[in-house]
Amino acid sequence: MSASLAVLFSNYQLYTHQLIQLRWQAKSLSPWIWAPKLAKFALEAEREKDLLLDIMLADGQLPPASKSAHQRLANIPDLQGVKKTLPKILLRLRENSQLILGQIESWAKEQPQEKKWAKLKVALEERLLELEVGPKRQELSA
């Protein structure tokens, strides 16, 4: 499980960076007032990532090297061409979130007595639902 925990932490790192990137891109789209919600999501994801870090440290593990996080960040598009890259980033967020959900569900089955997995899963599912609803609502009003 320890290798999987490092993978989950790494996925949460990427997820958090994607939320922050998406928030900045949302701010640059003047009619799109979704940036505050994304900022809230990023803060919640940071708290969940801190919980995962505590779990890893309690398990005697160190977090993944920051170099890999920087390499992943380099793949996130810059702020130019926001309208073209936004759907791609949303798709990556959904895909990454599904991966994280799958890992959380697997661990919840392995450790049914641990409540932390259920809390992480619920928080992520709520954000995923809002990610699905938010952009569609905006697209309809644009």
Tab-separated table of C-alpha atoms in Angstrom:
chain	number	residue	atom	x	y	z
A	1	MET	CA	0.000	0.000	0.000
A	2	SER	CA	2.899	2.399	0.625
A	3	ALA	CA	3.757	2.731	-3.090
A	4	SER	CA	0.092	3.375	-3.861
A	5	LEU	CA	-0.024	6.050	-1.169
A	6	ALA	CA	2.846	7.871	-2.871
A	7	VAL	CA	0.962	7.639	-6.184
A	8	LEU	CA	-2.191	9.034	-4.573
A	9	PHE	CA	-0.233	11.899	-3.029
A	10	SER	CA	1.353	12.643	-6.398
A	11	ASN	CA	-2.078	12.607	-8.069
A	12	TYR	CA	-3.426	14.979	-5.430
A	13	GLN	CA	-0.461	17.285	-6.047
A	14	LEU	CA	-1.288	17.370	-9.746
A	15	TYR	CA	-5.016	17.785	-9.028
A	16	THR	CA	-4.352	20.757	-6.732
A	17	HIS	CA	-2.062	22.429	-9.264
A	18	GLN	CA	-4.662	21.886	-11.982
A	19	LEU	CA	-7.342	23.491	-9.811
A	20	ILE	CA	-5.127	26.510	-9.184
A	21	GLN	CA	-4.278	26.781	-12.893
A	22	LEU	CA	-7.944	26.488	-13.829
A	23	ARG	CA	-8.831	29.172	-11.286
A	24	TRP	CA	-6.383	31.629	-12.859
A	25	GLN	CA	-7.720	30.833	-16.294
A	26	ALA	CA	-11.290	31.303	-15.083
A	27	LYS	CA	-10.338	34.726	-13.722
A	28	SER	CA	-9.157	35.792	-17.169
A	29	LEU	CA	-12.554	34.965	-18.688
A	30	SER	CA	-14.502	38.067	-17.666
A	31	PRO	CA	-18.048	36.623	-17.925
A	32	TRP	CA	-17.046	33.420	-16.160
A	33	ILE	CA	-17.525	34.019	-12.419
A	34	TRP	CA	-16.427	30.571	-11.379
A	35	ALA	CA	-12.965	31.464	-10.043
A	36	PRO	CA	-14.055	31.749	-6.367
A	37	LYS	CA	-15.496	28.227	-6.443
A	38	LEU	CA	-12.276	26.864	-7.949
A	39	ALA	CA	-10.262	28.692	-5.291
A	40	LYS	CA	-12.388	26.979	-2.631
A	41	PHE	CA	-11.841	23.607	-4.324
A	42	ALA	CA	-8.080	24.189	-4.391
A	43	LEU	CA	-8.032	25.045	-0.675
A	44	GLU	CA	-10.014	21.910	0.136
A	45	ALA	CA	-7.732	19.804	-2.042
A	46	GLU	CA	-4.697	21.297	-0.262
A	47	ARG	CA	-6.189	20.276	3.096
A	48	GLU	CA	-6.827	16.767	1.804
A	49	LYS	CA	-3.286	16.635	0.430
A	50	ASP	CA	-1.994	17.663	3.871
A	51	LEU	CA	-3.990	14.800	5.386
A	52	LEU	CA	-2.406	12.397	2.896
A	53	LEU	CA	1.034	13.783	3.748
A	54	ASP	CA	0.345	13.172	7.454
A	55	ILE	CA	-0.698	9.607	6.641
A	56	MET	CA	2.482	9.087	4.608
A	57	LEU	CA	4.724	10.515	7.316
A	58	ALA	CA	2.998	8.379	9.953
A	59	ASP	CA	3.682	5.413	7.684
A	60	GLY	CA	7.377	6.389	7.556
A	61	GLN	CA	7.277	7.610	3.954
A	62	LEU	CA	8.501	10.803	2.389
A	63	PRO	CA	6.485	12.633	-0.281
A	64	PRO	CA	7.453	12.239	-3.952
A	65	ALA	CA	10.310	14.396	-5.210
A	66	SER	CA	9.274	17.884	-6.172
A	67	LYS	CA	11.095	17.496	-9.504
A	68	SER	CA	8.346	15.194	-10.804
A	69	ALA	CA	5.705	17.705	-9.722
A	70	HIS	CA	7.542	20.444	-11.636
A	71	GLN	CA	7.738	18.222	-14.721
A	72	ARG	CA	3.995	17.619	-14.547
A	73	LEU	CA	3.336	21.313	-14.041
A	74	ALA	CA	5.302	22.060	-17.194
A	75	ASN	CA	2.640	20.148	-19.139
A	76	ILE	CA	-0.144	22.464	-17.987
A	77	PRO	CA	-0.843	25.114	-20.635
A	78	ASP	CA	-0.043	28.771	-19.955
A	79	LEU	CA	-2.654	31.512	-19.860
A	80	GLN	CA	-2.571	32.200	-23.618
A	81	GLY	CA	-5.392	30.641	-25.573
A	82	VAL	CA	-7.487	30.134	-22.453
A	83	LYS	CA	-10.715	29.465	-24.298
A	84	LYS	CA	-9.059	26.694	-26.317
A	85	THR	CA	-7.282	25.007	-23.398
A	86	LEU	CA	-10.073	25.196	-20.820
A	87	PRO	CA	-11.945	22.090	-22.079
A	88	LYS	CA	-8.668	20.126	-22.136
A	89	ILE	CA	-7.864	21.112	-18.566
A	90	LEU	CA	-11.387	20.216	-17.422
A	91	LEU	CA	-11.009	16.842	-19.131
A	92	ARG	CA	-7.659	16.256	-17.398
A	93	LEU	CA	-9.191	17.252	-14.072
A	94	ARG	CA	-12.008	14.746	-14.582
A	95	GLU	CA	-9.621	11.976	-15.648
A	96	ASN	CA	-7.217	12.630	-12.775
A	97	SER	CA	-10.099	12.816	-10.314
A	98	GLN	CA	-11.453	9.469	-11.525
A	99	LEU	CA	-8.016	7.941	-10.956
A	100	ILE	CA	-7.911	9.374	-7.435
A	101	LEU	CA	-11.456	8.130	-6.749
A	102	GLY	CA	-10.504	4.628	-7.882
A	103	GLN	CA	-7.526	4.574	-5.534
A	104	ILE	CA	-9.577	5.888	-2.621
A	105	GLU	CA	-12.297	3.268	-3.228
A	106	SER	CA	-9.688	0.520	-3.320
A	107	TRP	CA	-8.222	1.600	0.004
A	108	ALA	CA	-11.650	2.017	1.563
A	109	LYS	CA	-12.267	-1.666	0.772
A	110	GLU	CA	-8.859	-2.633	2.204
A	111	GLN	CA	-9.406	-0.601	5.381
A	112	PRO	CA	-13.172	-0.416	6.035
A	113	GLN	CA	-12.592	0.818	9.604
A	114	GLU	CA	-10.802	3.979	8.400
A	115	LYS	CA	-13.162	6.927	7.957
A	116	LYS	CA	-10.565	9.146	6.241
A	117	TRP	CA	-11.008	7.413	2.868
A	118	ALA	CA	-14.756	7.993	2.898
A	119	LYS	CA	-14.249	11.693	3.721
A	120	LEU	CA	-11.747	12.134	0.891
A	121	LYS	CA	-14.044	10.321	-1.533
A	122	VAL	CA	-17.099	12.416	-0.620
A	123	ALA	CA	-15.157	15.690	-0.919
A	124	LEU	CA	-13.763	14.725	-4.314
A	125	GLU	CA	-17.129	13.514	-5.629
A	126	GLU	CA	-18.785	16.786	-4.578
A	127	ARG	CA	-16.151	18.820	-6.418
A	128	LEU	CA	-16.421	16.594	-9.482
A	129	LEU	CA	-20.183	17.111	-9.559
A	130	GLU	CA	-19.749	20.881	-9.354
A	131	LEU	CA	-17.076	20.750	-12.062
A	132	GLU	CA	-19.550	18.941	-14.324
A	133	VAL	CA	-22.407	21.374	-13.642
A	134	GLY	CA	-20.511	24.707	-13.503
A	135	PRO	CA	-19.023	24.951	-17.003
A	136	LYS	CA	-22.186	23.626	-18.680
A	137	ARG	CA	-24.275	26.275	-16.973
A	138	GLN	CA	-21.803	28.940	-18.115
A	139	GLU	CA	-21.720	27.622	-21.671
A	140	LEU	CA	-25.504	27.914	-21.847
A	141	SER	CA	-25.470	31.536	-20.709
A	142	ALA	CA	-22.594	32.593	-22.994
